[in-house]
Coordinates of C-alpha atoms and ligand atoms in Angstrom, one line a residue:
X114 CA 45.9 17.9 85.3
X115 CA 43.7 17.5 88.2
X116 CA 43.7 21.0 91.1
X117 CA 41.9 19.9 93.5
X118 CA 40.5 22.1 96.5
X119 CA 40.6 20.8 100.2
X120 CA 38.0 23.2 102.2
X121 CA 36.3 23.6 105.1
X122 CA 32.6 23.1 105.0
X123 CA 32.4 24.3 108.8
X124 CA 34.1 25.7 111.4
X125 CA 37.4 24.3 110.7
X126 CA 38.2 21.3 111.9
X127 CA 36.9 18.9 109.3
X128 CA 39.8 16.3 109.5
X129 CA 41.4 19.1 106.1
X130 CA 44.9 17.1 107.1
X131 CA 44.1 13.7 106.9
X132 CA 42.6 14.5 103.4
X133 CA 45.3 16.3 102.2
X134 CA 47.6 13.5 103.6
X135 CA 46.1 11.2 102.0
X136 CA 45.1 12.3 99.0
X137 CA 48.8 13.6 98.6
X138 CA 49.7 9.7 98.1
X139 CA 48.4 10.5 94.3
X140 CA 49.8 14.4 94.0
X141 CA 52.8 16.1 92.8
X142 CA 51.8 19.4 94.6
X143 CA 50.5 20.3 97.7
X144 CA 49.7 24.5 98.4
X145 CA 49.2 26.0 101.5
X146 CA 47.7 29.7 100.7
X147 CA 46.2 31.0 103.4
X148 CA 45.9 31.6 107.2
X149 CA 48.7 31.2 108.9
X150 CA 50.0 28.5 112.5
X151 CA 46.1 29.9 113.3
X152 CA 45.3 26.3 111.3
X153 CA 45.4 22.6 113.1
X154 CA 45.5 20.0 110.9
X155 CA 46.2 16.3 112.7
X156 CA 47.6 13.9 110.0
X157 CA 47.5 9.8 111.3
X158 CA 50.0 7.6 109.4
X159 CA 52.2 4.9 109.1
X160 CA 55.0 7.6 110.0
X161 CA 53.4 8.6 113.8
X162 CA 50.4 11.3 114.6
X163 CA 51.5 14.1 113.7
X164 CA 50.1 18.1 113.9
X165 CA 50.7 20.6 111.8
X166 CA 50.1 24.3 111.3
X167 CA 52.3 25.9 108.8
X168 CA 53.6 22.3 106.9
X169 CA 51.8 21.3 103.6
X170 CA 50.5 17.8 104.4
X171 CA 51.5 17.1 101.9
X172 CA 55.5 16.0 103.8
X173 CA 54.5 12.9 104.3
X174 CA 55.2 12.2 100.9
X175 CA 59.0 12.4 99.9
X176 CA 57.8 12.5 96.1
X177 CA 55.2 15.7 96.9
X178 CA 56.7 19.2 96.5
X179 CA 55.5 21.6 99.8
X180 CA 54.6 25.1 98.5
X181 CA 53.3 27.9 101.2
X182 CA 51.9 30.7 98.8
X183 CA 51.7 34.5 98.6
X184 CA 48.5 34.1 100.9
X185 CA 49.9 32.7 103.7
X186 CA 50.6 34.5 106.9
X187 CA 54.5 33.1 108.5
X188 CA 55.4 33.4 111.7
X189 CA 59.3 32.0 110.7
X190 CA 60.0 30.8 114.3
X191 CA 56.6 28.3 114.8
X192 CA 57.3 26.9 111.0
X193 CA 61.0 26.1 112.4
X194 CA 60.0 24.3 115.5
X195 CA 57.6 22.1 112.9
X196 CA 60.6 21.3 110.3
X197 CA 62.9 20.4 113.2
X198 CA 60.0 18.7 115.1
X199 CA 59.5 16.3 112.1
X200 CA 62.8 16.2 111.0
X201 CA 63.4 13.9 114.8
X202 CA 60.5 12.1 113.6
X203 CA 62.7 11.2 110.2
X204 CA 60.4 13.4 108.1
X205 CA 62.7 15.8 105.5
X206 CA 61.0 19.3 104.8
X207 CA 64.1 19.6 102.0
X208 CA 60.9 20.0 99.8
X209 CA 59.1 22.7 101.3
X210 CA 59.3 25.7 99.5
X211 CA 58.5 29.0 100.4
X212 CA 57.1 32.4 98.2
X213 CA 58.3 35.7 98.3
X214 CA 55.0 37.4 98.7
X215 CA 54.1 35.6 101.7
X216 CA 53.7 37.8 105.0
X217 CA 55.8 37.7 108.2
X218 CA 54.0 36.8 111.8
X219 CA 56.4 39.7 113.5
X220 CA 56.1 39.4 117.7
X221 CA 54.3 42.6 117.9
X222 CA 51.4 40.8 116.3
X223 CA 50.8 38.3 118.9
X224 CA 51.0 41.2 121.7
X225 CA 48.7 42.7 119.7
X226 CA 46.3 40.2 119.3
X227 CA 46.7 39.6 122.6
X228 CA 45.5 42.2 123.8
X229 CA 43.1 43.6 120.9
X230 CA 41.3 40.4 122.9
X231 CA 41.7 41.0 126.1
X232 CA 40.7 45.2 125.1
X233 CA 36.7 43.1 123.5
X234 CA 35.9 42.0 126.6
X235 CA 33.3 39.9 126.5
X236 CA 33.0 40.6 122.8
X237 CA 36.3 38.9 122.8
X238 CA 36.4 36.8 119.0
X239 CA 38.3 33.9 121.2
X240 CA 41.3 34.2 118.5
X241 CA 43.8 31.4 118.9
X242 CA 46.2 34.8 119.5
X243 CA 48.9 33.5 117.0
X244 CA 49.0 37.7 115.8
X245 CA 47.1 36.5 112.4
X246 CA 44.7 38.7 112.5
X247 CA 47.0 41.7 113.2
X248 CA 49.5 40.6 110.8
X249 CA 46.7 40.5 107.6
X250 CA 45.9 44.2 109.1
X251 CA 49.3 45.5 108.2
X252 CA 49.4 43.8 105.3
X253 CA 46.0 45.0 104.2
X254 CA 47.7 48.8 105.5
X255 CA 50.7 47.9 103.3
X256 CA 53.6 48.0 106.2
X257 CA 54.2 44.4 105.9
X258 CA 57.3 42.4 106.6
X259 CA 56.8 39.9 103.9
X260 CA 59.2 36.4 103.4
X261 CA 61.5 38.0 101.0
X262 CA 62.6 41.1 102.8
X263 CA 64.4 37.4 104.8
X264 CA 66.5 36.7 101.8
X265 CA 69.3 40.4 102.7
X266 CA 70.5 40.6 105.9
X267 CA 71.0 44.3 105.8
X268 CA 67.8 45.5 105.2
X269 CA 65.7 42.9 107.4
X270 CA 67.5 44.3 110.2
X271 CA 66.8 48.1 108.9
X272 CA 63.4 46.8 108.5
X273 CA 62.5 44.7 111.5
X274 CA 63.8 46.8 114.2
X275 CA 62.5 50.4 113.1
X276 CA 58.7 47.9 112.6
X277 CA 59.5 47.2 115.9
X278 CA 59.8 51.2 116.9
X279 CA 57.2 52.5 115.4
X280 CA 55.2 49.3 117.0
X281 CA 56.5 49.5 120.4
X282 CA 54.9 53.8 120.4
X283 CA 51.5 52.4 119.2
X284 CA 51.5 49.4 122.2
X285 CA 52.3 52.1 124.8
X286 CA 49.7 54.5 123.5
X287 CA 46.8 52.4 122.7
X288 CA 47.6 49.9 125.7
X289 CA 50.5 51.0 127.7
X290 CA 52.1 47.9 127.1
X291 CA 55.8 47.1 127.9
X292 CA 58.1 47.6 124.9
X293 CA 60.0 44.6 122.6
X294 CA 63.4 45.2 122.2
X295 CA 63.9 45.9 118.3
X296 CA 67.9 44.5 118.2
X297 CA 66.7 41.5 119.8
X298 CA 64.0 41.0 117.4
X299 CA 66.4 42.1 114.3
X300 CA 68.6 39.0 115.7
X301 CA 65.9 36.6 116.3
X302 CA 64.6 36.4 112.3
X303 CA 68.2 37.3 111.4
X304 CA 68.7 33.9 113.0
X305 CA 65.4 32.7 111.5
X306 CA 66.5 33.9 108.0
X307 CA 69.3 32.1 107.4
X308 CA 67.5 28.3 108.2
X309 CA 64.1 29.7 105.9
X310 CA 66.3 31.1 103.0
X311 CA 67.4 28.1 101.2
X312 CA 63.2 27.0 101.1
X313 CA 62.3 30.9 99.6
X314 CA 62.1 30.7 95.9
X315 CA 58.9 32.4 93.5
X316 CA 55.9 29.2 93.8
X317 CA 54.3 30.7 90.7
X318 CA 56.9 28.6 88.3
X319 CA 56.9 25.3 90.3
X320 CA 52.9 25.7 90.1
X321 CA 53.2 27.2 86.2
X322 CA 55.8 23.7 85.1
X323 CA 53.5 21.5 87.0
X324 CA 49.9 22.9 85.3
X325 CA 51.7 22.8 82.5
X326 CA 53.0 19.3 82.0
X327 CA 49.2 18.3 83.6
X328 CA 50.6 17.4 87.2
X329 CA 48.1 16.8 90.3
X330 CA 48.0 20.0 92.3
X331 CA 46.4 19.7 95.5
X332 CA 45.4 23.3 97.6
X333 CA 45.3 22.6 101.3
X334 CA 42.2 25.2 102.9
X335 CA 42.8 26.5 106.3
X336 CA 40.3 26.6 108.5
X337 CA 36.6 26.8 107.1
X338 CA 34.1 28.9 105.3
X339 CA 31.8 29.6 108.1
X340 CA 34.8 31.3 109.3
X341 CA 35.5 33.3 106.0
X342 CA 36.5 36.7 106.6
X343 CA 33.3 37.3 103.9
X344 CA 31.5 35.0 104.0
X345 CA 31.5 33.4 108.0
X346 CA 29.4 35.0 110.6
X347 CA 31.6 38.4 110.8
X348 CA 33.0 39.5 113.4
X349 CA 32.8 35.9 114.8
X350 CA 35.8 34.9 112.0
X351 CA 39.2 34.7 110.7
X352 CA 40.8 37.1 108.8
X353 CA 41.9 35.1 105.8
X354 CA 39.8 33.6 103.0
X355 CA 38.9 29.8 103.5
X356 CA 36.9 29.3 100.2
X357 CA 38.0 27.9 97.2
X358 CA 38.2 31.0 95.7
X359 CA 40.8 32.1 98.5
X360 CA 42.5 29.2 98.1
X361 CA 43.0 29.7 94.4
X362 CA 44.1 33.2 95.2
X363 CA 46.6 32.4 97.8
X364 CA 48.5 30.3 96.0
X365 CA 48.3 31.5 92.6
X366 CA 46.2 29.7 90.5
X367 CA 43.2 30.9 88.1
X368 CA 40.0 29.5 88.3
X369 CA 39.5 27.9 85.5
X370 CA 42.3 25.2 86.0
X371 CA 40.0 24.1 89.3
X372 CA 39.4 20.6 88.5
X373 CA 37.6 19.2 92.2
X374 CA 36.5 21.7 95.2
X375 CA 36.0 19.0 97.3
X376 CA 34.4 19.7 101.3
X377 CA 35.5 18.8 103.8
X378 CA 32.2 18.0 106.5
X379 CA 31.9 17.0 109.7
X380 CA 29.4 14.2 110.5
X381 CA 28.2 16.7 112.9
X382 CA 29.2 20.2 113.6
X383 CA 32.2 22.0 116.0
X384 CA 33.2 25.2 116.4
X385 CA 36.1 26.8 118.6
X386 CA 36.1 30.4 120.2
X387 CA 33.2 32.3 120.5
X388 CA 30.3 33.4 117.4
X389 CA 26.9 31.8 116.8
X390 CA 26.6 28.3 116.4
X391 CA 22.4 27.2 116.4
X392 CA 22.8 23.8 116.1
X393 CA 24.8 23.5 119.5
X394 CA 24.4 20.6 122.8
X395 CA 25.0 21.6 125.8
X396 CA 24.2 18.2 127.2
X397 CA 25.0 15.3 127.5
X398 CA 25.0 14.3 123.7
X399 CA 27.1 17.8 123.0
X400 CA 29.3 16.0 125.9
X401 CA 29.3 12.3 124.8
X402 CA 30.6 13.8 121.4
X403 CA 33.2 15.4 122.5
X404 CA 34.3 13.3 124.9
X405 CA 34.2 10.1 121.9
X406 CA 35.8 12.1 119.1
X407 CA 38.4 13.9 121.5
X408 CA 37.1 17.3 120.2
X409 CA 39.9 19.4 121.7
X410 CA 41.7 22.4 119.9
X411 CA 44.5 20.3 117.6
X412 CA 46.2 24.8 118.3
X413 CA 45.4 25.7 121.8
X414 CA 43.8 22.7 123.2
X415 CA 40.3 24.6 123.8
X416 CA 37.2 22.5 123.8
X417 CA 35.0 22.4 120.4
X418 CA 31.7 23.6 121.2
X419 CA 29.8 20.2 120.1
X420 CA 26.5 19.6 118.1
X421 CA 24.5 18.1 115.2
X422 CA 25.2 18.5 112.2
X423 CA 23.5 21.6 110.4
X424 CA 22.9 21.6 106.6
X425 CA 21.7 25.2 106.4
X426 CA 25.3 26.6 107.3
X427 CA 26.0 23.7 105.3
X428 CA 23.8 24.6 102.3
X429 CA 25.7 28.4 102.6
X430 CA 28.9 26.5 102.4
X431 CA 28.1 24.3 99.2
X432 CA 26.6 27.5 97.8
X433 CA 30.3 30.2 97.9
X434 CA 32.4 27.3 97.1
X435 CA 31.1 25.4 94.1
X436 CA 31.6 21.8 96.0
X437 CA 32.0 19.3 93.7
X438 CA 31.8 16.8 96.6
X439 CA 32.2 16.4 100.3
X440 CA 34.2 14.0 102.6
X441 CA 32.0 13.7 104.9
X442 CA 34.7 12.6 108.1
X443 CA 34.0 11.6 111.4
X444 CA 30.7 9.6 110.9
X445 CA 32.6 6.8 113.3
X446 CA 32.3 9.4 116.6
X447 CA 28.1 9.2 115.9
X448 CA 28.7 5.3 115.6
X449 CA 27.0 4.5 119.9
X450 CA 23.9 6.9 119.1
X451 CA 20.7 5.7 118.9
X452 CA 19.2 8.8 118.1
X453 CA 20.4 11.4 115.9
X454 CA 19.4 14.6 114.7
X455 CA 20.0 17.0 111.5
X456 CA 18.8 20.7 111.4
X457 CA 17.7 21.0 108.0
X458 CA 15.7 24.9 108.6
X459 CA 15.8 27.8 110.8
X460 CA 12.7 29.3 112.4
X461 CA 13.7 32.6 113.1
X462 CA 11.1 35.8 114.1
X463 CA 8.6 32.5 114.0
X464 CA 8.9 31.8 110.6
X465 CA 10.7 29.4 109.0
X466 CA 13.9 30.3 106.7
X467 CA 15.8 28.2 105.1
X468 CA 18.6 30.5 104.5
X469 CA 21.9 31.2 107.1
X470 CA 21.6 35.2 108.1
X471 CA 24.2 37.7 107.1
X472 CA 24.8 38.7 110.7
X473 CA 25.7 37.2 113.8
X474 CA 23.4 38.6 115.9
X475 CA 20.5 37.4 113.4
X476 CA 22.5 33.3 113.1
X477 CA 22.2 34.2 116.7
X478 CA 18.8 34.0 117.1
X479 CA 17.8 30.9 115.0
X480 CA 16.6 28.2 116.1
X481 CA 17.0 24.7 114.7
X482 CA 14.5 23.4 112.6
X483 CA 15.4 19.6 113.3
X484 CA 14.8 16.1 111.0
X485 CA 15.4 12.8 113.6
X486 CA 16.9 10.0 112.0
X487 CA 18.0 6.6 113.3
X488 CA 21.3 5.8 114.8
X489 CA 22.9 2.4 113.2
X490 CA 24.9 1.9 117.0
X491 CA 27.7 -0.8 115.9
X492 CA 31.4 0.3 114.6
X493 CA 31.9 1.3 111.4
X494 CA 36.6 1.8 112.1
X495 CA 36.8 -1.3 110.4
X496 CA 34.6 -1.1 107.3
X497 CA 36.3 -0.9 104.0
X498 CA 34.2 -0.5 101.7
X499 CA 31.3 2.3 101.4
X500 CA 28.5 -0.4 101.2
X501 CA 29.0 -2.3 103.8
X502 CA 28.5 0.3 106.6
X503 CA 25.7 -0.3 108.1
X504 CA 22.0 1.1 106.5
X505 CA 21.1 3.6 108.8
X506 CA 24.9 4.6 108.5
X507 CA 24.3 4.9 104.8
X508 CA 20.5 6.8 105.1
X509 CA 22.8 8.7 107.3
X510 CA 25.4 10.2 104.8
X511 CA 22.6 10.0 101.7
X512 CA 20.4 12.4 104.5
X513 CA 23.7 14.9 104.2
X514 CA 24.3 14.0 100.4
X515 CA 20.5 15.0 99.8
X516 CA 19.9 18.3 102.0
X517 CA 22.7 20.3 101.0
X518 CA 22.6 18.6 97.4
X519 CA 25.9 17.2 97.1
X520 CA 27.5 13.6 96.3
X521 CA 30.1 12.5 99.0
X522 CA 32.9 11.4 97.4
X523 CA 34.5 10.1 100.7
X524 CA 33.7 8.8 103.9
X525 CA 35.9 8.9 107.2
X526 CA 35.0 6.6 109.5
X527 CA 38.8 6.5 111.8
X528 CA 41.9 9.0 112.6
X529 CA 44.6 6.2 110.5
X530 CA 44.5 7.6 106.8
X531 CA 43.4 4.8 105.0
X532 CA 39.9 4.8 107.0
X533 CA 38.7 6.6 104.5
X534 CA 35.9 5.4 102.2
X535 CA 35.8 6.1 98.7
X536 CA 32.2 6.1 97.5
X537 CA 32.9 6.8 93.9
X538 CA 31.2 10.2 93.8
X539 CA 34.7 11.9 93.7
X540 CA 35.3 13.1 90.1
Ligands
GDP850 P1 41.6 19.9 110.3 O1 41.9 21.6 111.2 O2 40.5 20.3 109.5 O3 43.0 19.5 109.6 O4 41.4 18.6 111.2 P2 42.0 19.1 112.6 O5 43.4 17.9 112.2 O6 41.9 20.1 113.0 O7 40.6 18.2 113.8 C1 40.0 16.7 113.5 C2 40.7 15.5 114.1 O8 39.6 14.4 113.7 C3 42.0 15.5 114.1 O9 42.1 14.5 114.9 C4 42.1 13.9 113.1 O10 43.0 12.8 113.4 C5 40.5 13.2 113.3 N1 39.8 12.5 111.9 C6 39.6 13.2 110.8 N2 39.5 11.9 110.1 C7 38.7 11.3 111.3 C8 37.7 11.0 111.0 O11 36.8 10.2 109.9 N3 37.5 9.8 112.1 C9 37.9 9.5 113.1 N4 37.5 9.2 114.3 N5 38.7 11.0 113.3 C10 39.0 11.9 112.2
IMO851 P1 42.1 24.7 110.9 O1 42.2 25.4 110.2 C1 39.0 26.0 114.0 C2 38.9 30.7 114.8 C3 39.3 30.7 116.0 C4 38.2 32.1 116.1 C5 38.2 32.4 115.1 C6 39.7 33.3 115.0 O2 42.6 23.8 112.1 O3 40.2 24.5 110.9 P2 41.9 33.8 114.4 O4 42.4 32.8 115.2 O5 42.2 33.1 113.1 O6 42.0 35.1 115.0 O7 40.6 33.4 115.7 O8 38.7 31.5 114.4 N1 39.6 29.3 114.2 C7 40.1 27.7 114.1 N2 38.8 27.3 114.4 N3 39.6 25.9 113.4 C8 40.9 26.5 112.7 O9 41.5 25.7 112.1 C9 40.6 27.5 113.2 N4 41.1 28.6 112.5 C10 41.2 29.7 113.6 O10 38.6 29.9 117.4 O11 37.0 32.2 116.9
MG852 MG1 42.0 22.0 112.9

């Protein structure tokens, strides 16, 4: 009865979507547990290339139940557009079930996300502006609207217009902003509700049955551990819990059911948005990685900041998640480089340290201590067995494994689903 959590080990965009799509071929249930459409998961499989934001990446396997769990921030408009786009390309979302406990992203959350970012000025976080932060704020204040509210049209209209009216006062007071039309918003949400209603059901009985019957459940992480609200570089973080613990909680599965925590790491590092990134490369190697890897955001199109693999930050991620195995993705992007570097420690205030400092300001001051490694200067994209990788490529992966203390069970050598090598180390 495997329960496998697939979690981003860095700053997001590690290739979680690809791994879920691959593993979904053997899974019965795939759950999105946290975050919202600030996520962008790219999947390349025989059906085509897809960018998913809310729909779990298990959707391409018609036999898999896809759940949106209680911890998710759901923008109904985005979800419906995604379902329509999938249907147009022949992918049905009939097996998508949404927990009534999930919270709804409202139009004022999007407005607030933008206005709050603008007000931060040079301290802007670089959010995706999908309203996710403001939505989780309302959830914690216990004033949020939930997916369950979509089930009763009369109650929905009342709640939506009351919420918009209340928020208009705040928008005018704090930002001198234009009001949002409460009636128009209520009727839009009424229309969304009609289409979303057939997908709403308690997810607990589905998970309970799956666990009892020994079925395979995949938990699809969004974002990455270094963006986690508790364990990331606060305040340059997202607003949900992106770790294994967060996924279990957001799905509603107790920790004793977890069998495998799979940490997804790129063979190098990228970050979108502001915040410290000690191994960032502001040179031609960084530009080479960005162009060869087409490192532009799936959600926002922003160029991703690129750098060498940061083993110090990765060890932090391994600690807070307790990974059983790693998936090392995008090894092929390093194919053309003769020399590689890995950050094995930091230098801070003239001292060598081997842990990630808690405060963003301190991380900002860290200088990487490098270990140089030989590149393999040959293509890996067509390799079908990990033992056939060039020796230097295998040595590189082995170095990463030793540096973080966890074995790699999967190695990615291309965007397509099948360009993933199994090493036998996946429990
Ligand atoms: P996610 O948010 O973690 O699902 O990752 P994204 O989809 O945002 O970004 C990862 C990008 O890398 C996508 O364009 C994937 O298609 C691509 N990708 C994933 N694994 C590999 C790999 O092993 N090699 C290459 N070249 N691309 C990969
Ligand atoms: P996936 O699931 C990369 C980053 C944003 C910003 C910070 C806060 O595709 O890996 P938010 O909109 O969440 O309030 O923004 O978090 N961020 C991501 N970066 N991949 C993601 O998701 C991200 N989700 C949020 O760029 O720095
Ligand atoms: Mg992404």
